[in-house]
Coordinates of C-alpha atoms in Angstrom, one line a residue:
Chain A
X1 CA 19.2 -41.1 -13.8
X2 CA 21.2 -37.9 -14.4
X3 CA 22.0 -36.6 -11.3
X4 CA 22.2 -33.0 -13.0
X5 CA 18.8 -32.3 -14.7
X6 CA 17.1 -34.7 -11.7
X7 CA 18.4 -31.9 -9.7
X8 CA 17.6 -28.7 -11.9
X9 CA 13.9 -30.2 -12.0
X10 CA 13.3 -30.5 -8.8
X11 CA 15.2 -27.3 -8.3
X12 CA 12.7 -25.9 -11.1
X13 CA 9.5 -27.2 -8.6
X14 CA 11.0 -25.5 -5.5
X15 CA 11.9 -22.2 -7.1
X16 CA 8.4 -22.2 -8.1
X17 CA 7.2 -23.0 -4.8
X18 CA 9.5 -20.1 -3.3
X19 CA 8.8 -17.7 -6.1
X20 CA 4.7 -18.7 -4.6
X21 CA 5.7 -17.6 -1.6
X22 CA 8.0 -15.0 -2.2
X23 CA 5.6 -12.7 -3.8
X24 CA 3.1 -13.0 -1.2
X25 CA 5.8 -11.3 1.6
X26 CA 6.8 -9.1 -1.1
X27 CA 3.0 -7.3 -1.3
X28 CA 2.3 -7.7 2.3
X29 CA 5.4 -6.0 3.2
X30 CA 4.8 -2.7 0.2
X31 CA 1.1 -2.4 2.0
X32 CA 1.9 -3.3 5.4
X33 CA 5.7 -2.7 6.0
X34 CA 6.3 -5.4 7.8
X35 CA 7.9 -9.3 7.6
X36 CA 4.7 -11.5 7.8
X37 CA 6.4 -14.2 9.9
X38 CA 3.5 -15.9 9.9
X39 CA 3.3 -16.6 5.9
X40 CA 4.4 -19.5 4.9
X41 CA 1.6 -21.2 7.7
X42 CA -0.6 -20.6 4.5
X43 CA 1.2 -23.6 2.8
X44 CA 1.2 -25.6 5.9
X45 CA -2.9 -24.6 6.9
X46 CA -3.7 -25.7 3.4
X47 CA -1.8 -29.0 3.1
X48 CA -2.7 -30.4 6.8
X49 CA -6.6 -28.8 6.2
X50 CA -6.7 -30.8 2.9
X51 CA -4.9 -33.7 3.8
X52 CA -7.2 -34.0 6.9
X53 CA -10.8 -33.4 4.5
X54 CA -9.8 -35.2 1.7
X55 CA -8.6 -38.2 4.4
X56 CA -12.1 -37.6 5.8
X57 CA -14.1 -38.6 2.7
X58 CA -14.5 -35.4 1.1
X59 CA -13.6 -35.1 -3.0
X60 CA -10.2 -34.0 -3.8
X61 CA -11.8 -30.7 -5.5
X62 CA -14.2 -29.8 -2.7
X63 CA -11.0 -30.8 0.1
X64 CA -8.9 -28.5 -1.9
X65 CA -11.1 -25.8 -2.3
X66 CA -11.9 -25.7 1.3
X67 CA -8.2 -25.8 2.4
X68 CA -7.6 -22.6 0.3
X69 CA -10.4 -20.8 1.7
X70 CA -9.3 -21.5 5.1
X71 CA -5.8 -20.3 4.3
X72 CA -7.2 -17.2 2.8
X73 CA -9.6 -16.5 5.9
X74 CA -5.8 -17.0 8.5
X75 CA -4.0 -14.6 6.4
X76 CA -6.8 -12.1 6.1
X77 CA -8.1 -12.2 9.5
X78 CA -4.6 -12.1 10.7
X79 CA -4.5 -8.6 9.1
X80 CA -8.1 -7.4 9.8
X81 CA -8.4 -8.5 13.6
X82 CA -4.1 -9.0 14.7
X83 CA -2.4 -6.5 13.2
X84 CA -4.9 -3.6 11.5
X85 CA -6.0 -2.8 15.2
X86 CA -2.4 -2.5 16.6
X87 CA -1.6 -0.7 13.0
X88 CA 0.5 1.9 15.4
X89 CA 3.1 -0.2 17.3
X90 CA 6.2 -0.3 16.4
X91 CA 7.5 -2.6 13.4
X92 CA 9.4 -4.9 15.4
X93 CA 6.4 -5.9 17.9
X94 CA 4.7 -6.4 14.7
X95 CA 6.8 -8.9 13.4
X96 CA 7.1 -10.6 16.8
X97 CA 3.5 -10.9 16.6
X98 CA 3.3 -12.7 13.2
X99 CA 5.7 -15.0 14.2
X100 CA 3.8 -15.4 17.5
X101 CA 1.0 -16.5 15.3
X102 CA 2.8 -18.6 13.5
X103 CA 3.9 -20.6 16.8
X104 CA -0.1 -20.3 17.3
X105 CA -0.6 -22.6 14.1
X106 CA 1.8 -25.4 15.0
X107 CA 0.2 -25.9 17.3
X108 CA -3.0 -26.0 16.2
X109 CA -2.0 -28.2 13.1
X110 CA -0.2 -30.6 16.0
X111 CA -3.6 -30.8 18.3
X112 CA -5.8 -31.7 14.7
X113 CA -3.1 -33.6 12.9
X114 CA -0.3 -34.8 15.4
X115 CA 3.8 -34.9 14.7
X116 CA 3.5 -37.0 11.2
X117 CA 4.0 -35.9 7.9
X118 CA 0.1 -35.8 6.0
X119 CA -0.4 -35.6 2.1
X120 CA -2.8 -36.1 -0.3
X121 CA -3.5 -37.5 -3.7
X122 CA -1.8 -35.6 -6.5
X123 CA -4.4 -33.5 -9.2
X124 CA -2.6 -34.3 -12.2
X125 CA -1.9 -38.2 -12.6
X126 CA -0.1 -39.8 -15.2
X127 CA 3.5 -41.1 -16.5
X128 CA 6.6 -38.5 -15.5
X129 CA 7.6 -37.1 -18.2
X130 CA 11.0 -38.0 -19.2
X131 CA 14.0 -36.1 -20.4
X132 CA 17.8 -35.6 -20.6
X133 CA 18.2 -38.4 -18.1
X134 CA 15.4 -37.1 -15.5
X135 CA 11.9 -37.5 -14.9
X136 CA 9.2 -34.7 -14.2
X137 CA 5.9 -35.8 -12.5
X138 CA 2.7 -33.9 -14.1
X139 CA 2.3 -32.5 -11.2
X140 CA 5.7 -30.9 -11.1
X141 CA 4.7 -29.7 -14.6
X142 CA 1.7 -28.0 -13.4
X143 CA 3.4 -26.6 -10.5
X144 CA 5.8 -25.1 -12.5
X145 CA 3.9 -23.5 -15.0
X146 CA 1.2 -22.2 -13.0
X147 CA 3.8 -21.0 -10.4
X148 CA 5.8 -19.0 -12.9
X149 CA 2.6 -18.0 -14.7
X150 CA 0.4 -16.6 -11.9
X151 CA 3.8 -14.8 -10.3
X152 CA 4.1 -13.1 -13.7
X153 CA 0.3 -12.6 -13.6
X154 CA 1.0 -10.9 -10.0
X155 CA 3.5 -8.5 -11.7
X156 CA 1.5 -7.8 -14.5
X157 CA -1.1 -6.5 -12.5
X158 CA 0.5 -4.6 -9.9
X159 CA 2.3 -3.1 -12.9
X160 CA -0.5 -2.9 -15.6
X161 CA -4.2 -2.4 -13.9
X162 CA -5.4 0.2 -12.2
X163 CA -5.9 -1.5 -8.9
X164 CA -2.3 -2.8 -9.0
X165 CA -1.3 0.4 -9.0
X166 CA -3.7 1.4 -6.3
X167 CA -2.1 -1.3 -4.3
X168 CA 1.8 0.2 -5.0
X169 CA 0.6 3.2 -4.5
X170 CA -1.2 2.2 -0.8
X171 CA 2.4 0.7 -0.3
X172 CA 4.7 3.9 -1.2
X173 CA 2.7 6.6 0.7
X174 CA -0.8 5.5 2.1
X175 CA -1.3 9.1 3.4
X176 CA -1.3 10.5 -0.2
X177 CA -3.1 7.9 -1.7
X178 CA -5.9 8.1 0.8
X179 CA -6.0 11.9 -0.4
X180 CA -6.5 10.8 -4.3
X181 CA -9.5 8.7 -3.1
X182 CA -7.5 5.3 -2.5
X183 CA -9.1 2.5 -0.3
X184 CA -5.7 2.0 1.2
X185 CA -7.5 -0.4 4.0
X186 CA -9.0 -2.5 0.9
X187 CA -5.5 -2.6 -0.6
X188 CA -3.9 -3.7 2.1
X189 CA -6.1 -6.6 2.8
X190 CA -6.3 -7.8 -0.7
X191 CA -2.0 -7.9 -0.3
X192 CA -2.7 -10.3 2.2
X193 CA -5.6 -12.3 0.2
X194 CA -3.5 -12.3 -3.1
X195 CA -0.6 -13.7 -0.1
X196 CA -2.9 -16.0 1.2
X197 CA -4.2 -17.6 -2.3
X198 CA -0.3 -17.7 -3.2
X199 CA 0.7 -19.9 -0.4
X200 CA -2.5 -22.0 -0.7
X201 CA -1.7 -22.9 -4.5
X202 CA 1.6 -23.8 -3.6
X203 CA 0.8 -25.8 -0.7
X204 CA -2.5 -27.5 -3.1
X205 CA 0.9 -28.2 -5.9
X206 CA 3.4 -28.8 -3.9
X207 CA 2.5 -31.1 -0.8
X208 CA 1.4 -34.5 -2.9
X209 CA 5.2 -34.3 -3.8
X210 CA 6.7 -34.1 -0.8
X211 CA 4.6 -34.3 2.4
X212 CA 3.7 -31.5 5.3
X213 CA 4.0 -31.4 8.8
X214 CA 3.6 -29.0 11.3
X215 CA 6.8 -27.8 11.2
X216 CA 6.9 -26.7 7.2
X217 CA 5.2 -23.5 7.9
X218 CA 7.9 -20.9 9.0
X219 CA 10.6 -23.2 6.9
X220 CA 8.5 -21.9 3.6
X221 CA 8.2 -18.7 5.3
X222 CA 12.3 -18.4 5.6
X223 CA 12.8 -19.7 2.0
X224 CA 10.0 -16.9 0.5
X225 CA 11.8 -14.6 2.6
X226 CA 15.3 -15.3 1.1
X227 CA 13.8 -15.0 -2.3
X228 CA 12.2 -11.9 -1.5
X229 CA 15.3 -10.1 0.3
X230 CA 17.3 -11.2 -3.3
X231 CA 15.0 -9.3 -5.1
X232 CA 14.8 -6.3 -2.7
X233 CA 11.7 -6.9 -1.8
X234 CA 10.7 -6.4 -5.9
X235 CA 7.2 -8.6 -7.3
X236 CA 9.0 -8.6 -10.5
X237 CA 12.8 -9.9 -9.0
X238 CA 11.2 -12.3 -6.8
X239 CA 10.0 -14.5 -10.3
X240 CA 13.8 -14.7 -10.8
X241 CA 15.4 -14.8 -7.1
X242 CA 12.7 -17.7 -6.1
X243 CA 14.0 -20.1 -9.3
X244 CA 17.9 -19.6 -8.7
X245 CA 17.0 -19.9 -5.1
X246 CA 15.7 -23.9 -5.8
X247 CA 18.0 -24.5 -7.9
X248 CA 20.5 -23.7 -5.8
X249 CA 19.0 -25.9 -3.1
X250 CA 18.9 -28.6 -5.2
X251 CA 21.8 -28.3 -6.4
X252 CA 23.5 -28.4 -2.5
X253 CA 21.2 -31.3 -1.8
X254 CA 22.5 -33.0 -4.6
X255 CA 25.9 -32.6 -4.6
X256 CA 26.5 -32.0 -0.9
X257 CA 23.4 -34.2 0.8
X258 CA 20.1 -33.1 2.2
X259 CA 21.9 -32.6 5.5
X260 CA 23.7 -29.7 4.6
X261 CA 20.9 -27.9 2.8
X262 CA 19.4 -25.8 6.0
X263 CA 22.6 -24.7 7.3
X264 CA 23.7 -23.8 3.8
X265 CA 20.4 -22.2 3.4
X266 CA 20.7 -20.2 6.9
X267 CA 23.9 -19.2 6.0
X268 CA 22.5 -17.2 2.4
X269 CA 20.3 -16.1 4.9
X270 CA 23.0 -14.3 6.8
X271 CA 24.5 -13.1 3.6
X272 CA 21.3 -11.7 2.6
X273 CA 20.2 -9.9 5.6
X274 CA 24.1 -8.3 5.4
X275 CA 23.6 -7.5 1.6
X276 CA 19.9 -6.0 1.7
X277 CA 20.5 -4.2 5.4
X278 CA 20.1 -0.9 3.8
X279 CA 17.3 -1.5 1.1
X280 CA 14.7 -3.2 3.5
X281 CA 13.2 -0.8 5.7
X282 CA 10.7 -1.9 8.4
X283 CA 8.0 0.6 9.8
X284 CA 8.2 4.4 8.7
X285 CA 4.6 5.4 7.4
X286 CA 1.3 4.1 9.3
X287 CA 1.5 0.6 9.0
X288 CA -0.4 -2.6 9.0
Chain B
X1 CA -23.5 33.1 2.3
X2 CA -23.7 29.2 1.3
X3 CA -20.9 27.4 2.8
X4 CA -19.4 24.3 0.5
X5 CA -17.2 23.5 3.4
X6 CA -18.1 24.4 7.6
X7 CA -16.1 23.7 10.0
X8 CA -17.8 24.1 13.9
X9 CA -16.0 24.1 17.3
X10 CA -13.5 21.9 16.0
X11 CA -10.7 20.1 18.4
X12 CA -8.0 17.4 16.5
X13 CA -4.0 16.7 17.4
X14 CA -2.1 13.7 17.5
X15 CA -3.3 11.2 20.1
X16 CA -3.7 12.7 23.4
X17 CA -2.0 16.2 22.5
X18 CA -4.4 18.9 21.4
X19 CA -3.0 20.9 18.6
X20 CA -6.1 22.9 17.6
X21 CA -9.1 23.8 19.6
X22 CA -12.2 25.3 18.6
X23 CA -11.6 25.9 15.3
X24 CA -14.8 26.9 13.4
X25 CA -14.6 28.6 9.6
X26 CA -16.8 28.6 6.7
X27 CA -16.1 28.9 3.1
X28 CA -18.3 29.4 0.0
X29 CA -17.8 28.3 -3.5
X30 CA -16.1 31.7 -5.0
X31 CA -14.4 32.3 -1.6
X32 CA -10.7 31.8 -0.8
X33 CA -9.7 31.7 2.8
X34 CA -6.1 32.2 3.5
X35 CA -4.5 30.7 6.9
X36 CA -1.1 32.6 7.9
X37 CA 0.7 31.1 11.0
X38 CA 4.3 30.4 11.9
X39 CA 6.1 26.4 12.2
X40 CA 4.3 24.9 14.9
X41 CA 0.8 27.1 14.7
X42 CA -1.7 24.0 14.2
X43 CA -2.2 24.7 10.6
X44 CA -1.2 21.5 8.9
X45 CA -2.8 19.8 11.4
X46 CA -6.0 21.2 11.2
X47 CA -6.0 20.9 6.8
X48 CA -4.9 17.1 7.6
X49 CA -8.6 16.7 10.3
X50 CA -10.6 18.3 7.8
X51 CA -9.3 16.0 5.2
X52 CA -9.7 13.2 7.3
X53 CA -6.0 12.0 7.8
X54 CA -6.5 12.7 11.2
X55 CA -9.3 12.5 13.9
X56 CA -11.0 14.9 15.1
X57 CA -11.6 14.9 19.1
X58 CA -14.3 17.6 19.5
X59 CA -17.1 19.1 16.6
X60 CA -18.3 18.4 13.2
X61 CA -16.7 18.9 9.6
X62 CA -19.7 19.7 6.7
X63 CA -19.4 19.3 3.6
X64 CA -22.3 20.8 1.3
X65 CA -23.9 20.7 5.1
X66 CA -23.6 17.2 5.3
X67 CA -21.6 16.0 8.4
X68 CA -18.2 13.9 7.1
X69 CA -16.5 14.1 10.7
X70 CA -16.3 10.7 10.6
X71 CA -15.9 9.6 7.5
X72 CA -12.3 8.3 6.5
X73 CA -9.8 10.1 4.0
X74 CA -10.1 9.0 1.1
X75 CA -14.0 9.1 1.5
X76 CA -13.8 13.0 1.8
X77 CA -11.9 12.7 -1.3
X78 CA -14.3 11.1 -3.0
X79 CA -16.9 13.4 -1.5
X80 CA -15.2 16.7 -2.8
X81 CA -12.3 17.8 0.1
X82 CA -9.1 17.8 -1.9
X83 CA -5.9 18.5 -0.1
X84 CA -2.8 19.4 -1.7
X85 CA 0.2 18.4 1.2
X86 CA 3.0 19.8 2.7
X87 CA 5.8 18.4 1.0
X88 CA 3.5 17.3 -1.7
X89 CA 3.8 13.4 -1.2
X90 CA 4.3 12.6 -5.4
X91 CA 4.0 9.0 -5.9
X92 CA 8.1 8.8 -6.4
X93 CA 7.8 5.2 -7.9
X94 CA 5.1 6.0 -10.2
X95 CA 4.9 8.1 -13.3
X96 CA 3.4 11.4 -13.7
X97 CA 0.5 10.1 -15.7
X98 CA 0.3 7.2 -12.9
X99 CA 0.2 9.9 -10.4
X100 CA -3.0 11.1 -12.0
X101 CA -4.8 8.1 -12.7
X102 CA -4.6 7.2 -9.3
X103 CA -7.6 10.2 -9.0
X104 CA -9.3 7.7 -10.5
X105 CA -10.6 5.9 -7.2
X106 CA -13.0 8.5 -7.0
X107 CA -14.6 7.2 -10.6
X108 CA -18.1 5.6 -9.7
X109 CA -18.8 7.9 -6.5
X110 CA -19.6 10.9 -8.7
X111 CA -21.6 10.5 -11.1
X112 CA -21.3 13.9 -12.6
X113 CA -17.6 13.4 -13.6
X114 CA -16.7 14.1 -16.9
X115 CA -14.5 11.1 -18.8
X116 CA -11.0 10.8 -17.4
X117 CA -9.3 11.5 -20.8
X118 CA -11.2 15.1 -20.7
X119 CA -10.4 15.8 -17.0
X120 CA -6.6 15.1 -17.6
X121 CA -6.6 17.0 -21.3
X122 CA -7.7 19.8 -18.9
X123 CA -5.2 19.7 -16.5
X124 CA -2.3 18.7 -19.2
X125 CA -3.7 22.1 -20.9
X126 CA -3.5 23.8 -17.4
X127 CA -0.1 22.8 -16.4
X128 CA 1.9 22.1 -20.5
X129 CA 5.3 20.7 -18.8
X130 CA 3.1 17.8 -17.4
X131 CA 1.5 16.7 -20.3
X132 CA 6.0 16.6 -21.6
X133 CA 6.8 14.5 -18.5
X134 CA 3.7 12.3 -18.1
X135 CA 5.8 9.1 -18.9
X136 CA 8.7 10.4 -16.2
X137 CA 8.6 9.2 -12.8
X138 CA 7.5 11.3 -10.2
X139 CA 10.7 11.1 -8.5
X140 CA 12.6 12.6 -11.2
X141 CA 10.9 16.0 -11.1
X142 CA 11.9 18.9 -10.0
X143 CA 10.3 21.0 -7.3
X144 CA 7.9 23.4 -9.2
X145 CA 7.1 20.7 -11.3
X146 CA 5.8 18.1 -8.3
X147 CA 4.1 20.9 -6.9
X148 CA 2.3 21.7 -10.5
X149 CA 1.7 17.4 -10.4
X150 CA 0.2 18.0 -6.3
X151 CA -2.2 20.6 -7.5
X152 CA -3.2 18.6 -11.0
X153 CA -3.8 15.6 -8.5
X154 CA -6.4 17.1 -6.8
X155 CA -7.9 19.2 -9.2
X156 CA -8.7 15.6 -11.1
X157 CA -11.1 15.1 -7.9
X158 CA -13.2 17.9 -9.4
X159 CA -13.3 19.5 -5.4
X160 CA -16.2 21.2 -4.1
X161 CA -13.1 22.6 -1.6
X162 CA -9.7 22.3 -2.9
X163 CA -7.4 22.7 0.3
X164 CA -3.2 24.1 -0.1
X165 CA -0.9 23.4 2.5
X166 CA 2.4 25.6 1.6
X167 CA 2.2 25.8 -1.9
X168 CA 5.3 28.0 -1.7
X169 CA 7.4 26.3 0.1
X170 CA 11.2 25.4 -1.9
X171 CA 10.2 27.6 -4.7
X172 CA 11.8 29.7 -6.5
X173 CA 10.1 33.5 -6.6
X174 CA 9.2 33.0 -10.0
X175 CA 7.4 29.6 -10.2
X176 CA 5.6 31.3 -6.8
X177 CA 4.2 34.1 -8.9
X178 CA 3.4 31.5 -11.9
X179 CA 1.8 29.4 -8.6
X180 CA 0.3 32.7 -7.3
X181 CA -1.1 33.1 -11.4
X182 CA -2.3 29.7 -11.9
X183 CA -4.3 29.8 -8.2
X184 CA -5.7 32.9 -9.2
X185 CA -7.1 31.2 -12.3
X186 CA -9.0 28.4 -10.3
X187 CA -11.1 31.1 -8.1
X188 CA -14.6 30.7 -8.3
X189 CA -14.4 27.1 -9.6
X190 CA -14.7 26.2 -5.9
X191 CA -13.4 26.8 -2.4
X192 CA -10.2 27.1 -1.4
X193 CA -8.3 27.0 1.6
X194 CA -4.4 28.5 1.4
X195 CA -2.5 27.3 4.3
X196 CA 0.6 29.3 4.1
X197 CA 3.8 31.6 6.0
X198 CA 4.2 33.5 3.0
X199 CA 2.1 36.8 3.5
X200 CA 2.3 38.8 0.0
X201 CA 1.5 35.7 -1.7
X202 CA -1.9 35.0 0.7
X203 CA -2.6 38.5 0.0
X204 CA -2.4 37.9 -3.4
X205 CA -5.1 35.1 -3.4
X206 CA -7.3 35.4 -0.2
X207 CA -10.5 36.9 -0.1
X208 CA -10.1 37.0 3.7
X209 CA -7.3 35.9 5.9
X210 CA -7.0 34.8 9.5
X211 CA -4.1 33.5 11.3
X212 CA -3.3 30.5 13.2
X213 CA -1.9 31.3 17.0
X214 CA -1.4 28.5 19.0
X215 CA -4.3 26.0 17.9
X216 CA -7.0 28.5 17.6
X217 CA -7.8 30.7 14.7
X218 CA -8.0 34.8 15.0
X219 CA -8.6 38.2 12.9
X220 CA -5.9 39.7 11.5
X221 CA -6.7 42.5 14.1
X222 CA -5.9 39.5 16.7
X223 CA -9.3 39.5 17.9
X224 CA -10.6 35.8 18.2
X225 CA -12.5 35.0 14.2
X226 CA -16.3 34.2 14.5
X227 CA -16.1 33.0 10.9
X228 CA -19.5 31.5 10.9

């Protein structure tokens, strides 16, 4: 095996996975203004919620299905009954609160699934696919191309349709957009939804590769957030930030050791946050 | 007189502090009612509660006499209150054309709308220099020019009131007389409300005028205004 392009694949599935999750911070926080701490438990809801139905006799497809709705209905409702009616405290409480709610989730996922890693069967079974030395599972295939694809489709439509542009709008200046007739309300929650969906497909792709525990929530959350704080916060940047970003991962696990890969990851955190301080802007506008 | 747009015994500010009290007006269809007031008067204010950015904490807002009090923003838009703000709020990200489409929200709540393309060929023929920019950012314009994009804005929501809040404000004198022009143009179409501190140019435009004085709304003899 060829350490190098074994590496740059499975960088390849986890810049996808990023770029997923990226993109859904990204629109929260042009509605919303704030970090949606809370994120990445969409990945986590919808591998321990499938895991558990599919474990429980119910079909892969209808396990699946259910575990994305039930993602969906956390990061909506977290929106519609958390943060819309506290839409006027400060950003910072805000943030505290998502992450709040994303303590709230471990420990639900720890009550219904206990401590241990869960997965579930993959979708798309067959022979890896082998090149230059490595070897690609189907699913890592799939979860490439639809990662990449339905991030682009994300762009596209925030750039290209009419509600897309509602939505950046709703984001930029929700007082004047109300004025023009905007639903600024029914923008914001469909951020969220479109978040929501994101992290479920990358948690329905992702997790019959490696496993998901309680804990894998806000560790998603902090690699979508790195991604997203590369990109300055951009839908389109984050498609580019979120693959360098797992291939540089896998690149550190590699050649360094999978030890090293959360400090080293913390510390482009740190980097980041220095680098970005003046672009990303918390609160300012009615928010939430 | 048929008021398009009533306002009774209205009360709005921000929160717990009153701003405006009692404010009741009426305006008809070929009627322009000018507001003159100094910083700090309630005016903004009370455009933003009739527009529905803002609560109101006391009396109704009618529209065609049907009571929108409560309904939110960008419902009144759709119903026919269009505000042009203070400061003009363009869409800096998006283009001019983007700007515009935007109106489009309202499509499917009127039914009497004319086609998009015709409502914008009218505004482009309106204001010329948009129809030159429409692929430019709205950042990227100047002053007089975000102020024309403002006003084409909201006269895409084909209002049954159309609403200014200091249309003058950071001109130049001779883009306000173009302003002053163009405004005078649009009378009769529907009813207007000019929010403004510049005197000769409400005189220019209002059929009446009353001022703002502390959150309540009198003559220009001073004398409290029974509007309605």
């Amino acid at each position: 095996m060829n350490l190098f392009t074994q590496s740059v694949i499975s960088g390849l599935m986890t810049g996808a996975v990023y770029t997923f999750l990226g993109i859904g911070l990204v629109l929260v926080y042009r509605t919303a203004r704030i970090l949606n701490l809370a994120h990445g438990e969409t990945f986590a809801i919808t591998g321990v919620a499938a895991a558990l139905l599919a474990g429980a006799g119910l079909p892969l497809g209808a396990a699946l299905g259910l575990a994305i709705l039930i993602s969906l209905a956390f990061a909506t409702g977290l929106h519609r009954f958390v943060l819309r009616p506290r839409a006027e405290w400060p950003a910072g409480t805000l943030i505290l609160i998502t992450l709040g709610a994303a303590f709230v989730v471990r420990g639900v996922l720890i009550l219904l699934a206990g401590t241990d890693p869960l997965s579930f069967p993959v979708m798309f079974e067959g022979p890896p696919v082998r090149f230059a030395g490595g070897a690609m599972p189907l699913q890592g295939i799939a979860l490439v191309v639809l990662g990449f694809g339905v991030s682009a489709g994300v762009g596209i439509f925030l750039a290209a349709t009419r509600a897309g542009k509602q939505l950046l709008a709703a984001a930029e200046n929700p007082y004047a957009a109300e004025l023009l007739g905007v639903n600024v309300e029914r923008a914001r929650i469909t951020a969220y939804a479109i978040g929501g969906l994101l992290g479920a497909l990358a948690g329905v792709l992702l997790i019959p590769l490696i496993a998901v525990d309680f804990q894998s929530g806000l560790a998603m959350t902090l690699r979508g957030f790195i991604a997203a704080a590369i990109s300055g916060m951009s839908p389109v940047g984050v498609l580019f930030s979120g693959l360098g970003l797992g291939l540089f991962e896998a690149m550190v696990g590699a050649y360094l050791g999978a030890l090293y890969q959360d400090p080293v990851m913390f510390c482009v955190l740190i980097l980041v946050a220095l680098w970005q301080s003046r672009n990303i802007r918390f609160g300012g506008s009615r928010r939430a | 007189m048929t008021a398009v747009l009533q306002v009774e015994a209205l009360d709005g500010g921000y929160g717990k502090l009153t701003v405006f009290r009692g404010v009741s007006l009426a305006v008809a269809r070929d009627q322009t009612l000018g507001l003159l007031g100094a910083n700090g008067a309630g005016k903004t204010t009370l455009l933003k509660t009739i527009a529905g950015a803002l609560p109101s904490t006391k009396g109704r807002v009618l529209l065609d006499g049907r009571d929108v009090t409560r309904m939110p923003a960008y419902l009144r838009a759709r119903a026919g209150i269009g505000l042009v703000p203070e400061g003009r709020h363009i869409l800096a990200t998006l283009s001019v054309r983007d700007n515009l489409a935007l109106t489009r929200a309202i499509e499917g709540h009127r039914p009497d709308l004319p086609p998009f393309e015709h409502r914008v060929a009218e505004v482009y023929a309106m204001f010329p220099r948009l129809a030159e920019r429409a692929s430019q950012l709205g950042g990227s314009l100047s002053g007089g020019e975000q102020q024309m994009l403002a006003i084409a804005r909201a006269l895409l929501l084909k209002p049954r009131v159309l609403m200014l809040d200091e249309p003058t404000q950071g001109l130049a004198p001779i883009i306000v007389q173009s302003l002053a022009v163009t405004l005078a143009g649009l009378k009769g179409r529907f009813a207007m409300i000019v929010v403004e501190q510049n005197k000769a140019f409400l005189e220019q435009l209002a059929d009446r005028i009353l001022q703002v004085r502390s959150g309540t709304l009198v003559a220009a003899d001073g004398r409290p205004a029974t509007d309605n």
